[in-house]
Amino acid sequence: MGMSYEFWMETFSHSAAGTPNAASNHAVGIRDVATRAGVSPATVSRVLTGGPASRETRERVEAAVRETGYRPNLSARRLRTRASRTIGLIVSDIRNPFFTSLSRAVEDAAYRADMRVVLCNTDENPTREAMYLRLMQEERITGLIIAPTRATADRLETMTFDFPVVLVDRAGPTGAHDSVVIDNSAAVDTLISHLLGRGHRRIGGLFGNTSSTAQERHRGYAAAMLAHGLAPEARMIEPSAEASERELARWLTEPDRPDAFVGSNGQIVLGMARAVRSAGLAIDDDVVLAGFDNEMWTEMIGRGLTVIEQPVEEIGRSAMDLLFRRLERPDVAPCKIVLAGRLIDRDETPAPRAA
Amino acid sequence: MGMSYEFWMETFSHSAAGTPNAASNHAVGIRDVATRAGVSPATVSRVLTGGPASRETRERVEAAVRETGYRPNLSARRLRTRASRTIGLIVSDIRNPFFTSLSRAVEDAAYRADMRVVLCNTDENPTREAMYLRLMQEERITGLIIAPTRATADRLETMTFDFPVVLVDRAGPTGAHDSVVIDNSAAVDTLISHLLGRGHRRIGGLFGNTSSTAQERHRGYAAAMLAHGLAPEARMIEPSAEASERELARWLTEPDRPDAFVGSNGQIVLGMARAVRSAGLAIDDDVVLAGFDNEMWTEMIGRGLTVIEQPVEEIGRSAMDLLFRRLERPDVAPCKIVLAGRLIDRDETPAPRAA
DNA sequence: TTGAAAGCGCTAACAC
DNA sequence: GTGTTAGCGCTTTCAA
């Protein structure tokens, strides 16, 4: 604020920090700049934060900043202003492509708002999650975006924080905090209808056992099956590719098995694809798969694998919007944004977008 | 430090912050805790940081912390101790799987060392990169891990910072900072040898034009080809899947084209795979591909696509090790850790790890 | 428009 | 083992 990009870019090149053999810019403070510019620290502060200052003063201060290579100390500034301009992002594992994209969207929005992002992976480990929640409080963050484990999701409802919290991906009924989710029940419905349309009647399901989202997808699956007079065949697993591969490998050897399977997230679908291959079966011809997350590898498989693409970028952006909205008006009622998933139907596209 | 996990976990459940209708824990400070425990702020500080204190005092303070829901203010602590316990991580795009895994490894190491990670995406945009570099200085971070764009890599050499900097993935010759890279020239060599072994003589190459790593791979490729008496056929592109797809699509229509192609990173190889498909050609039968990054989708393609897997976790861990080493002994000479890539040869594995 | 003074919340030096 | 005091680097009254 106050000073332009150009100013700072220039600062970079000319400053002491940019010159190897400059007098080691030994903790240049605002007083040093003030002395050099022949003004008071308060004036330097004003110039730096875009406060009132005469043209001449402003120039002298900017010169002094450049010459000294001064960098304001954010800890001090935060302590004083009580504004950390920091967003906390807590997810289970950034390597889950859903969270990867989410973090990118969040970081982009944060950058635009001149904020930083502290990234935290919990590995679905409640202890680690609790540590990070505590950290967020100690950082006095501006706002938190979190995809909580189920246990924590419940506890979050009973906790109050000094900053707004937005739940993403995983959120139960509207509760104490704002949230952004996709319509899981509708999405599963779409998936099941698609499989039914392709003539499948035996549709098995593999669902994660740690998140409320997997739970919702499971319920949606069961409901959809029953609505069509079919028997749900669901198994709950740890939501990892490994667990999924193991479970489906076993399932595939059972007599009278389903010929189509649904997975509750990208990792699970990946494990399923591996299991099918390992069993020497062909996706599409022998087994049909469906699930969530339009990952790159699903594109490579093509036919026989149908997924629901989640509008991840929009989820991230919406989460930041909710955060900012609540910062402005802390008292509006908690709100839940429900976005739609999109069916990626590669079965309908025989030739992959040829020229 | 000082207090156990258990203590803090418990704190969580009982504290004012955890109780919805508790007296709004209006900025509980260390003085409030001190008053409540009947001791001085200094004593509370000591207890919290594991300093000397009698058993009884310690218990009283812990009780007071619990009852008040006190959370130390990290900005204040940092200002005072001049230790931010924060690691900066600057990459071009966290969605690049290499950086995704890297960030995870870095965050894990940071967590173990009781530090946090500030994540920054630059999009290969020097302005954004400069802004983030400035931020790192203002945060007074403990250390920086960065995969710089080529322009910045050069400038970094001439800049000095108040914290250690470790370059990852992209690093020229040993310079002012520590670095961790893989042996690109050896890796490309392996790739070329593999293709030669499969009988290919016309091997084209698509290389990124923004990073020193792509440059090294390009040089290695040219050298390897010449060493075998073959003509290098390289094209430089923006390192994105889109640019790569466009370029290879064009190349594939040219008469007398190569029958094998090498790409300098995962995004480029992905674009190549898409181009081959779109052209109605079959990977392996019509065109053979090779490149870097063992991503999930490459496993799905299987034969005809050979990649070099980078030890990403180890790169991340090594980078953190270098950081800590330099914090302990600031004056040791800059060091460059060179790790080996691993050839993932799916052509040799007809049946994918069947039971 | 500017400067002097106070203080954000914490820890470290020193005295007891 | 504990309290008192000072001050980390900044911003923000308040007066001038």
XYZ file of C-alpha atoms (C1' of nucleotides) in Angstrom:
742
model
C 0.000 0.000 0.000
C 1.156 3.489 -0.652
C 4.116 2.628 -2.774
C 3.954 1.288 -6.272
C 5.298 -1.975 -7.623
C 7.761 -0.029 -9.674
C 9.133 1.682 -6.654
C 9.789 -1.562 -4.897
C 11.155 -3.270 -7.955
C 13.616 -0.494 -8.322
C 14.369 -0.614 -4.652
C 15.345 -4.193 -5.180
C 18.026 -3.469 -7.681
C 19.570 -0.529 -5.973
C 19.218 -1.371 -2.340
C 21.955 -2.466 -0.033
C 20.399 -5.897 -0.006
C 20.935 -6.064 -3.718
C 24.554 -5.092 -3.591
C 26.851 -7.815 -2.354
C 29.489 -5.605 -0.868
C 27.301 -2.895 0.533
C 27.684 -2.197 4.204
C 25.984 -5.251 5.633
C 22.478 -3.857 6.028
C 22.539 -4.820 9.638
C 18.908 -4.739 10.601
C 18.013 -1.403 9.100
C 15.136 0.006 11.100
C 12.653 2.727 10.495
C 14.764 5.060 12.660
C 17.738 4.653 10.377
C 15.635 5.614 7.419
C 14.227 8.539 9.363
C 17.651 9.794 10.347
C 18.893 9.502 6.817
C 15.904 11.336 5.412
C 16.078 13.944 8.148
C 12.550 13.249 9.341
C 10.920 11.418 12.225
C 10.111 7.701 12.250
C 6.439 8.611 12.260
C 6.831 10.393 8.973
C 8.607 7.474 7.403
C 5.804 5.263 8.569
C 3.255 7.593 7.018
C 5.028 7.671 3.704
C 5.333 3.904 3.642
C 1.706 3.330 4.392
C 0.393 5.977 2.055
C -0.429 8.536 4.719
C -0.286 12.296 4.239
C 3.121 13.716 3.428
C 4.467 16.521 1.314
C 5.897 15.722 -2.048
C 9.361 16.621 -0.955
C 9.281 14.605 2.223
C 7.953 11.664 0.320
C 10.805 11.785 -2.118
C 13.435 12.122 0.564
C 12.013 9.161 2.437
C 11.808 7.020 -0.669
C 15.399 7.823 -1.443
C 16.435 6.904 2.072
C 14.539 3.628 1.847
C 16.290 2.812 -1.395
C 19.695 3.728 -0.109
C 19.429 1.824 3.115
C 17.671 -1.201 1.676
C 15.125 -0.865 4.418
C 12.447 -3.523 4.755
C 9.656 -3.007 7.261
C 9.434 -5.678 9.916
C 6.082 -7.351 9.498
C 6.043 -8.807 12.987
C 6.340 -5.363 14.477
C 3.772 -3.950 12.122
C 1.360 -6.745 12.912
C 1.847 -6.402 16.599
C 1.048 -2.761 16.334
C -1.802 -2.848 13.839
C -3.283 -6.131 14.982
C -3.710 -7.192 11.377
C -1.705 -10.153 10.188
C -2.899 -10.187 6.584
C -2.418 -13.923 6.674
C -4.762 -16.659 5.522
C -4.478 -20.119 7.026
C -5.165 -23.096 4.792
C -5.549 -26.482 6.432
C -6.026 -29.557 4.254
C -5.323 -33.231 4.650
C -2.702 -33.482 1.943
C -1.720 -30.971 -0.660
C -0.874 -33.853 -3.003
C -4.533 -34.624 -3.340
C -5.147 -32.809 -6.645
C -8.326 -31.313 -5.323
C -6.398 -29.560 -2.591
C -3.558 -28.696 -4.900
C -5.850 -26.669 -7.111
C -7.695 -25.315 -4.124
C -4.499 -23.998 -2.601
C -3.591 -22.360 -5.861
C -6.928 -20.594 -6.074
C -6.645 -19.484 -2.482
C -3.108 -18.256 -2.932
C -4.115 -16.294 -6.011
C -6.942 -14.570 -4.219
C -4.671 -13.896 -1.259
C -2.011 -12.403 -3.490
C -4.527 -10.086 -5.066
C -5.619 -8.959 -1.608
C -2.020 -8.501 -0.495
C -2.154 -11.397 1.922
C -0.034 -14.474 2.452
C -0.981 -18.106 2.885
C 0.262 -20.469 5.543
C -0.147 -23.998 4.247
C -0.837 -26.875 6.616
C -1.169 -30.586 5.843
C -2.816 -32.693 8.500
C -2.672 -36.170 6.979
C -6.100 -36.654 8.485
C -4.277 -36.721 11.805
C -6.376 -35.001 14.473
C -3.365 -34.194 16.633
C -1.589 -32.472 13.813
C -4.801 -30.721 12.906
C -5.226 -29.479 16.471
C -1.654 -28.210 16.528
C -2.276 -26.257 13.386
C -5.539 -24.844 14.667
C -3.660 -23.616 17.677
C -1.003 -22.153 15.440
C -3.646 -20.237 13.526
C -4.780 -18.630 16.742
C -1.265 -17.739 17.742
C -0.621 -16.245 14.340
C -3.743 -14.133 14.800
C -4.567 -14.976 11.218
C -7.070 -12.947 9.251
C -9.090 -15.957 8.262
C -9.028 -19.731 7.983
C -9.989 -22.035 5.154
C -10.137 -25.634 6.238
C -11.157 -29.042 4.972
C -11.574 -30.697 8.352
C -11.542 -34.358 9.239
C -14.871 -35.552 10.449
C -13.929 -35.530 14.102
C -12.685 -31.971 13.866
C -15.647 -30.807 11.808
C -17.885 -31.609 14.746
C -15.617 -29.931 17.246
C -15.313 -26.849 15.085
C -19.009 -26.260 15.556
C -18.503 -25.823 19.257
C -15.408 -23.661 19.027
C -15.285 -19.979 18.468
C -12.345 -18.213 16.952
C -11.221 -14.635 16.703
C -11.177 -14.985 12.932
C -13.684 -16.197 10.356
C -13.566 -19.863 9.387
C -14.733 -21.272 6.073
C -15.155 -24.992 5.604
C -14.467 -26.314 2.153
C -15.251 -29.628 0.566
C -16.194 -31.105 3.862
C -19.096 -29.569 5.660
C -22.142 -31.007 7.235
C -25.406 -29.115 7.553
C -25.134 -25.361 7.876
C -23.594 -24.750 11.256
C -21.520 -22.168 13.014
C -19.270 -21.417 10.066
C -19.563 -20.498 6.423
C -18.874 -23.280 3.949
C -18.433 -24.104 0.295
C -19.252 -27.538 -1.033
C -20.535 -29.235 -4.109
C -23.895 -30.913 -4.298
C -22.717 -34.416 -3.537
C -26.043 -36.094 -3.613
C -26.863 -34.634 -7.034
C -23.413 -35.555 -8.292
C -23.675 -39.174 -7.230
C -27.113 -39.261 -8.739
C -25.731 -38.132 -12.060
C -23.053 -40.767 -11.866
C -25.493 -43.561 -11.103
C -27.881 -42.453 -13.828
C -25.026 -42.481 -16.263
C -24.089 -46.036 -15.343
C -27.702 -47.152 -15.481
C -27.958 -45.587 -18.910
C -25.057 -47.727 -20.005
C -26.948 -50.792 -18.866
C -25.291 -51.549 -15.558
C -27.390 -52.876 -12.747
C -24.757 -54.134 -10.340
C -22.901 -51.045 -9.147
C -20.500 -51.390 -6.249
C -19.139 -48.464 -4.267
C -15.960 -47.669 -2.384
C -16.252 -44.756 0.034
C -13.792 -43.031 2.327
C -14.405 -43.336 6.028
C -12.905 -40.100 7.300
C -14.729 -37.190 5.729
C -18.270 -35.968 5.812
C -18.105 -35.615 2.060
C -17.489 -39.316 1.563
C -20.350 -39.919 3.916
C -22.678 -37.755 1.874
C -21.616 -39.433 -1.312
C -22.235 -42.774 0.261
C -25.711 -41.794 1.347
C -26.440 -40.340 -2.079
C -25.275 -43.530 -3.697
C -27.449 -45.698 -1.513
C -30.452 -43.494 -2.059
C -29.976 -43.423 -5.812
C -29.644 -47.180 -6.012
C -32.704 -47.783 -3.886
C -34.664 -45.246 -5.889
C -34.047 -47.406 -8.914
C -34.933 -50.577 -7.113
C -31.341 -51.752 -6.992
C -29.316 -53.020 -4.077
C -26.505 -50.746 -2.863
C -23.233 -52.580 -2.382
C -20.934 -50.217 -0.552
C -17.698 -50.735 1.294
C -16.013 -48.164 3.495
C -12.263 -47.764 3.347
C -9.460 -45.481 4.322
C -9.481 -42.908 1.510
C -6.143 -43.750 -0.089
C -5.203 -45.215 -3.443
C -3.498 -48.107 -1.679
C -6.446 -49.108 0.473
C -8.734 -48.759 -2.506
C -6.545 -50.911 -4.728
C -6.369 -53.599 -2.075
C -10.095 -53.639 -1.492
C -11.105 -53.689 -5.128
C -8.507 -56.353 -5.960
C -10.201 -58.543 -3.392
C -13.655 -57.640 -4.591
C -12.834 -58.433 -8.199
C -11.959 -62.017 -7.289
C -15.295 -62.592 -5.624
C -17.862 -64.554 -7.620
C -20.926 -62.639 -8.677
C -19.262 -59.247 -8.383
C -20.610 -55.967 -9.739
C -19.520 -54.906 -13.212
C -19.376 -51.225 -12.359
C -17.834 -49.429 -9.400
C -18.082 -45.950 -7.981
C -15.366 -44.316 -5.881
C -15.840 -41.368 -3.569
C -12.741 -39.436 -4.556
C -9.821 -39.246 -6.939
C -7.447 -41.302 -4.840
C -9.952 -44.088 -4.506
C -10.756 -44.124 -8.211
C -7.045 -44.284 -8.934
C -6.655 -47.326 -6.725
C -9.611 -48.904 -8.471
C -8.066 -48.340 -11.886
C -4.844 -49.937 -10.724
C -6.664 -52.920 -9.283
C -8.530 -53.513 -12.519
C -5.294 -53.453 -14.479
C -3.488 -55.686 -12.055
C -6.289 -58.190 -12.319
C -5.626 -58.319 -16.044
C -9.001 -56.830 -16.799
C -9.773 -53.990 -19.168
C -11.484 -50.836 -18.047
C -14.612 -50.339 -20.142
C -14.703 -53.853 -21.604
C -14.619 -55.791 -18.340
C -15.240 -53.256 -15.644
C -16.613 -49.768 -15.724
C -15.487 -47.166 -13.206
C -16.903 -43.863 -12.068
C -16.083 -41.348 -9.401
C -14.895 -37.890 -8.535
C -12.155 -35.506 -9.586
C -11.228 -34.917 -13.182
C -7.555 -35.685 -12.885
C -5.134 -35.850 -15.734
C -4.724 -39.580 -15.652
C -8.468 -40.113 -16.012
C -8.252 -38.341 -19.332
C -5.625 -40.832 -20.429
C -7.865 -43.773 -19.633
C -10.734 -42.296 -21.573
C -13.686 -44.620 -22.117
C -14.981 -46.645 -19.232
C -14.107 -44.082 -16.621
C -16.616 -41.371 -15.888
C -15.954 -38.678 -13.345
C -17.544 -35.666 -11.761
C -15.356 -32.642 -12.123
C -15.453 -30.285 -9.192
C -15.183 -26.545 -9.812
C -12.145 -26.335 -7.590
C -10.998 -22.892 -8.609
C -14.435 -21.552 -7.919
C -14.575 -23.292 -4.585
C -11.347 -21.618 -3.581
C -12.448 -18.235 -4.786
C -15.820 -18.535 -3.113
C -14.165 -19.504 0.131
C -12.047 -16.373 0.037
C -15.103 -14.313 -0.837
C -16.938 -15.672 2.170
C -13.948 -14.869 4.331
C -13.837 -11.275 3.183
C -17.559 -10.866 3.402
C -17.529 -11.979 7.008
C -14.617 -9.724 7.839
C -16.699 -6.811 6.643
C -19.927 -7.899 8.233
C -19.180 -10.278 11.069
C -22.777 -10.751 12.045
C -24.509 -12.053 8.959
C -25.850 -15.558 9.375
C -23.550 -18.440 8.424
C -23.943 -19.303 4.807
C -23.329 -22.395 2.744
C -22.474 -22.115 -0.913
C -23.374 -25.208 -2.872
C -21.825 -25.565 -6.306
C -22.619 -28.119 -8.961
C -20.234 -30.805 -10.152
C -19.928 -31.445 -13.868
C -20.119 -34.849 -15.479
C -17.146 -35.646 -17.671
C -18.546 -38.221 -20.026
C -15.740 -39.632 -22.095
C -17.871 -42.525 -23.282
C -19.723 -40.102 -25.534
C -16.560 -38.897 -27.188
C -15.218 -41.668 -29.394
C -12.461 -39.651 -31.029
C -10.625 -37.446 -28.563
C -11.112 -33.896 -29.848
C -9.431 -34.488 -33.191
C -8.739 -31.527 -35.430
C 8.375 -26.121 23.449
C 8.084 -26.649 27.113
C 4.536 -27.862 27.111
C 3.452 -31.211 25.855
C 1.049 -31.973 23.046
C -1.286 -33.436 25.570
C -1.379 -30.259 27.528
C -2.320 -28.213 24.541
C -4.834 -30.731 23.274
C -6.532 -30.602 26.604
C -6.312 -26.856 26.613
C -8.258 -26.914 23.428
C -11.227 -28.664 24.865
C -11.469 -26.752 28.075
C -10.420 -23.313 27.085
C -12.653 -20.332 26.703
C -12.033 -20.507 22.988
C -13.541 -23.951 23.004
C -16.625 -22.976 24.909
C -19.164 -21.096 22.837
C -20.689 -19.057 25.594
C -17.598 -18.356 27.619
C -16.796 -14.740 28.297
C -15.555 -13.610 24.903
C -11.835 -14.242 25.343
C -11.137 -10.677 24.414
C -7.485 -10.711 23.573
C -6.230 -12.573 26.573
C -2.669 -11.464 27.151
C 0.169 -12.864 29.149
C -0.605 -10.352 31.915
C -4.098 -11.758 32.329
C -2.681 -15.199 32.756
C -0.099 -13.871 35.163
C -2.701 -12.100 37.268
C -4.881 -15.154 37.366
C -2.000 -17.399 38.386
C -0.753 -14.866 40.892
C 2.666 -14.589 39.289
C 4.490 -12.163 37.042
C 4.263 -12.139 33.245
C 7.916 -13.166 33.108
C 7.137 -16.305 35.014
C 4.309 -17.191 32.686
C 6.655 -16.686 29.793
C 9.204 -18.978 31.380
C 6.702 -21.707 31.999
C 5.434 -21.473 28.451
C 8.862 -21.660 26.918
C 10.156 -24.402 29.172
C 12.276 -22.181 31.381
C 12.972 -22.819 35.050
C 9.961 -22.810 37.346
C 8.848 -24.659 40.414
C 6.400 -27.480 40.056
C 3.725 -25.573 41.845
C 4.131 -22.395 39.828
C 4.102 -24.406 36.654
C 0.810 -26.015 37.564
C -0.817 -22.776 38.532
C 0.254 -21.167 35.290
C -0.931 -24.086 33.233
C -4.260 -23.943 34.951
C -4.527 -20.222 34.284
C -3.654 -20.745 30.624
C -6.343 -23.375 30.359
C -8.949 -21.305 32.102
C -8.324 -18.155 30.136
C -7.840 -19.846 26.780
C -4.658 -17.886 26.417
C -2.731 -18.108 23.143
C 0.654 -16.443 22.883
C 0.870 -13.801 20.202
C 3.467 -14.988 17.711
C 4.036 -11.554 16.233
C 5.035 -10.225 19.607
C 7.178 -13.221 20.344
C 8.917 -12.933 17.011
C 9.515 -9.260 17.397
C 11.146 -9.905 20.718
C 13.104 -13.055 19.943
C 13.952 -12.170 16.368
C 13.135 -15.693 15.300
C 10.201 -16.164 12.983
C 10.364 -19.950 12.717
C 8.994 -19.558 9.217
C 10.187 -21.132 6.001
C 9.438 -19.431 2.697
C 8.742 -21.623 -0.307
C 8.662 -19.979 -3.713
C 7.766 -22.049 -6.766
C 6.280 -21.306 -10.142
C 3.076 -23.255 -9.667
C 2.144 -25.638 -6.920
C 0.024 -27.553 -9.440
C 3.145 -28.764 -11.136
C 3.335 -32.212 -9.480
C 7.020 -31.804 -8.865
C 6.367 -28.750 -6.737
C 3.343 -30.315 -5.123
C 5.431 -33.123 -3.717
C 8.256 -30.777 -2.929
C 5.999 -28.561 -0.878
C 4.735 -31.549 1.001
C 8.233 -32.688 1.865
C 9.174 -29.191 2.939
C 6.080 -28.794 5.058
C 6.716 -32.124 6.756
C 10.245 -31.187 7.647
C 9.060 -27.799 8.839
C 6.379 -29.341 10.999
C 8.917 -31.616 12.621
C 11.102 -28.604 13.359
C 8.156 -26.645 14.716
C 8.149 -24.199 11.837
C 5.533 -22.999 9.396
C 5.614 -22.647 5.645
C 4.540 -19.656 3.620
C 3.685 -20.845 0.137
C 4.218 -18.591 -2.870
C 3.391 -19.238 -6.530
C 5.069 -16.982 -9.048
C 3.658 -18.270 -12.335
C 7.127 -17.636 -13.732
C 6.258 -13.977 -13.386
C 9.345 -12.001 -12.313
C 7.277 -9.200 -10.806
C 5.346 -11.551 -8.627
C 8.544 -13.319 -7.732
C 10.160 -10.043 -6.723
C 7.171 -9.151 -4.580
C 7.453 -12.444 -2.790
C 11.174 -12.095 -2.296
C 10.506 -8.773 -0.684
C 7.826 -10.336 1.468
C 10.299 -12.946 2.664
C 12.594 -10.202 3.856
C 9.794 -8.389 5.612
C 8.706 -11.592 7.286
C 12.268 -12.027 8.507
C 11.898 -15.664 7.558
C 14.235 -18.292 8.908
C 15.113 -19.616 5.495
C 14.015 -19.689 1.886
C 13.602 -22.547 -0.535
C 13.108 -21.363 -4.067
C 12.874 -22.684 -7.613
C 13.700 -19.456 -9.384
C 12.968 -18.409 -12.925
C 16.099 -18.014 -14.972
C 16.142 -14.246 -14.768
C 15.822 -14.334 -11.003
C 18.355 -17.132 -10.612
C 20.993 -14.815 -12.011
C 19.945 -11.903 -9.851
C 19.887 -14.072 -6.752
C 23.606 -14.579 -7.166
C 24.195 -10.886 -6.673
C 21.795 -10.442 -3.788
C 22.478 -11.145 -0.187
C 19.801 -11.935 2.308
C 19.606 -12.067 6.052
C 18.509 -15.684 5.824
C 19.866 -18.737 4.046
C 18.569 -19.468 0.569
C 18.448 -22.891 -1.032
C 17.781 -23.271 -4.733
C 15.921 -26.372 -5.768
C 15.392 -27.951 -9.138
C 16.757 -24.922 -10.888
C 20.312 -23.985 -10.171
C 23.195 -23.163 -12.375
C 26.784 -23.785 -11.400
C 27.583 -23.594 -7.720
C 27.151 -19.972 -6.804
C 26.348 -17.867 -3.807
C 23.671 -20.177 -2.434
C 23.240 -23.813 -1.546
C 21.261 -25.888 -4.005
C 19.700 -29.273 -4.604
C 19.257 -30.601 -8.115
C 19.238 -33.821 -10.016
C 21.908 -34.769 -12.496
C 20.124 -33.573 -15.593
C 22.791 -34.423 -18.052
C 23.053 -37.999 -16.784
C 19.278 -38.289 -16.770
C 18.888 -37.177 -20.356
C 21.699 -39.495 -21.288
C 19.836 -42.396 -19.769
C 16.721 -41.427 -21.640
C 18.493 -41.180 -24.984
C 20.298 -44.468 -24.440
C 17.000 -46.091 -23.702
C 15.475 -44.815 -26.911
C 18.524 -45.810 -28.909
C 18.281 -49.264 -27.384
C 14.757 -49.493 -28.701
C 16.046 -48.747 -32.165
C 15.167 -45.098 -32.548
C 17.526 -42.835 -34.430
C 15.356 -39.789 -35.045
C 14.686 -38.313 -31.623
C 13.094 -34.883 -31.391
C 13.072 -32.775 -28.259
C 10.773 -30.161 -26.728
C 12.408 -28.039 -24.045
C 11.140 -25.279 -21.802
C 12.561 -21.835 -22.329
C 12.304 -20.369 -18.844
C 14.323 -22.480 -16.444
C 17.976 -23.345 -16.164
C 16.934 -26.946 -15.697
C 15.319 -27.109 -19.109
C 18.435 -25.523 -20.489
C 20.629 -28.183 -18.930
C 18.403 -30.925 -20.225
C 18.538 -29.405 -23.645
C 22.309 -29.283 -23.593
C 22.480 -32.830 -22.287
C 20.181 -33.972 -25.041
C 22.211 -32.303 -27.767
C 25.446 -33.679 -26.358
C 24.057 -37.198 -26.098
C 22.756 -37.150 -29.653
C 25.998 -35.835 -31.067
C 27.961 -38.371 -29.071
C 26.073 -41.041 -30.926
C 26.563 -39.382 -34.244
C 22.939 -38.326 -34.477
C 21.469 -34.946 -35.254
C 19.727 -33.159 -32.372
C 16.343 -31.790 -33.334
C 15.256 -29.546 -30.511
C 12.561 -26.910 -30.216
C 12.223 -24.476 -27.360
C 8.769 -23.691 -26.027
C 6.986 -22.129 -23.132
C 6.930 -24.979 -20.577
C 3.200 -25.640 -20.520
C 1.106 -28.583 -21.619
C -0.770 -26.328 -24.028
C 2.272 -24.954 -25.777
C 3.736 -28.414 -25.967
C 0.590 -29.921 -27.440
C 0.438 -27.191 -30.056
C 4.038 -27.566 -31.050
C 4.047 -31.334 -31.285
C 0.748 -31.365 -33.180
C 2.425 -29.219 -35.789
C 5.577 -31.296 -35.772
C 3.676 -34.539 -36.247
C 2.207 -33.279 -39.511
C 5.592 -32.485 -40.950
C 6.988 -34.966 -43.436
C 10.060 -36.866 -42.332
C 9.427 -36.287 -38.668
C 11.156 -38.076 -35.780
C 9.525 -41.201 -34.391
C 10.530 -40.508 -30.824
C 10.292 -37.352 -28.751
C 11.769 -36.196 -25.494
C 10.180 -33.547 -23.260
C 11.953 -31.568 -20.582
C 9.290 -31.815 -17.904
C 6.013 -33.397 -16.928
C 3.801 -30.678 -18.370
C 5.530 -30.867 -21.706
C 5.319 -34.639 -21.850
C 1.634 -34.387 -21.051
C 1.083 -32.018 -23.947
C 2.986 -34.397 -26.179
C 0.823 -37.333 -25.163
C -2.298 -35.327 -25.910
C -0.974 -34.252 -29.305
C -0.212 -37.838 -30.273
C -3.705 -38.920 -29.347
C -5.351 -36.018 -31.113
C -3.414 -36.873 -34.238
C -5.030 -40.281 -34.108
C -1.690 -41.939 -33.511
C -0.855 -44.547 -30.897
C 1.815 -44.038 -28.293
C 4.324 -46.874 -28.573
C 3.140 -48.147 -31.966
C 3.418 -44.899 -33.900
C 5.326 -42.549 -31.657
C 7.454 -43.126 -28.617
C 7.704 -40.533 -25.870
C 10.148 -39.931 -23.067
C 10.686 -37.249 -20.490
C 10.672 -36.267 -16.865
C 8.456 -36.691 -13.816
C 6.808 -39.947 -12.949
C 3.277 -38.692 -12.754
C 0.238 -40.801 -12.225
C -1.067 -40.471 -15.723
C 2.202 -41.755 -17.190
C 1.601 -44.997 -15.341
C -1.761 -45.272 -17.057
C -0.217 -44.949 -20.483
C 2.344 -47.611 -19.778
C 4.375 -48.788 -22.757
C 5.818 -46.245 -25.117
C 6.311 -43.605 -22.452
C 9.525 -43.661 -20.502
C 10.238 -41.151 -17.790
C 12.887 -40.164 -15.316
C 11.506 -40.093 -11.829
C 12.948 -37.396 -9.630
C 13.466 -38.092 -5.940
C 11.263 -35.203 -4.993
C 10.799 -36.061 -1.352
C 14.523 -36.330 -0.961
C 15.062 -33.049 -2.740
C 12.737 -31.351 -0.307
C 14.311 -32.957 2.696
C 17.818 -32.173 1.504
C 16.857 -28.565 0.934
C 15.652 -28.281 4.504
C 18.805 -30.000 5.720
C 20.930 -27.492 3.878
C 18.907 -24.688 5.391
C 19.419 -25.948 8.914
C 23.067 -26.682 8.331
C 23.664 -23.148 7.205
C 21.746 -21.715 10.126
C 24.111 -23.554 12.419
C 27.250 -22.780 10.525
C 26.683 -19.722 8.343
C 30.173 -19.664 6.959
C 30.658 -23.020 5.303
C 31.113 -22.795 1.562
C 27.992 -22.986 -0.623
C 27.216 -26.545 -1.476
C 25.329 -28.217 -4.265
C 23.666 -31.550 -3.692
C 23.232 -33.546 -6.878
C 20.818 -36.435 -6.747
C 20.226 -39.087 -9.367
C 17.029 -39.503 -11.322
C 15.619 -42.995 -11.783
C 14.533 -44.448 -15.093
C 10.999 -45.777 -15.058
C 11.062 -48.281 -17.851
C 7.567 -49.504 -18.474
C 8.522 -51.080 -21.769
C 10.259 -53.831 -19.851
C 7.191 -54.669 -17.824
C 4.674 -56.350 -20.075
C 2.184 -57.278 -17.370
C 1.747 -54.524 -14.801
C 2.719 -56.045 -11.435
C 0.150 -58.813 -11.528
C -0.336 -60.938 -8.430
C 2.202 18.355 7.310
C 5.156 16.876 10.989
C 7.225 15.262 15.633
C 7.043 13.485 20.478
C 5.480 10.004 23.166
C 3.095 5.944 24.182
C 2.358 1.215 23.665
C 1.066 -3.299 20.789
C 2.485 -8.403 23.684
C 6.101 -10.545 24.552
C 11.015 -12.126 26.467
C 15.645 -11.309 28.400
C 18.842 -9.128 31.684
C 19.465 -8.407 35.916
C 18.489 -8.150 40.643
C 16.796 -10.400 44.538
C 12.904 -19.471 41.284
C 10.794 -15.189 40.700
C 9.811 -10.133 39.872
C 11.192 -5.629 37.845
C 12.511 -3.198 34.063
C 13.498 -2.311 29.492
C 12.822 -2.687 24.744
C 12.115 -5.605 20.124
C 10.221 -2.108 15.482
C 6.555 -0.329 14.317
C 2.035 2.840 14.153
C -0.900 6.045 16.203
C -2.760 9.395 18.977
C -2.152 14.092 20.149
C -0.161 18.674 19.830
C 2.149 21.820 17.396
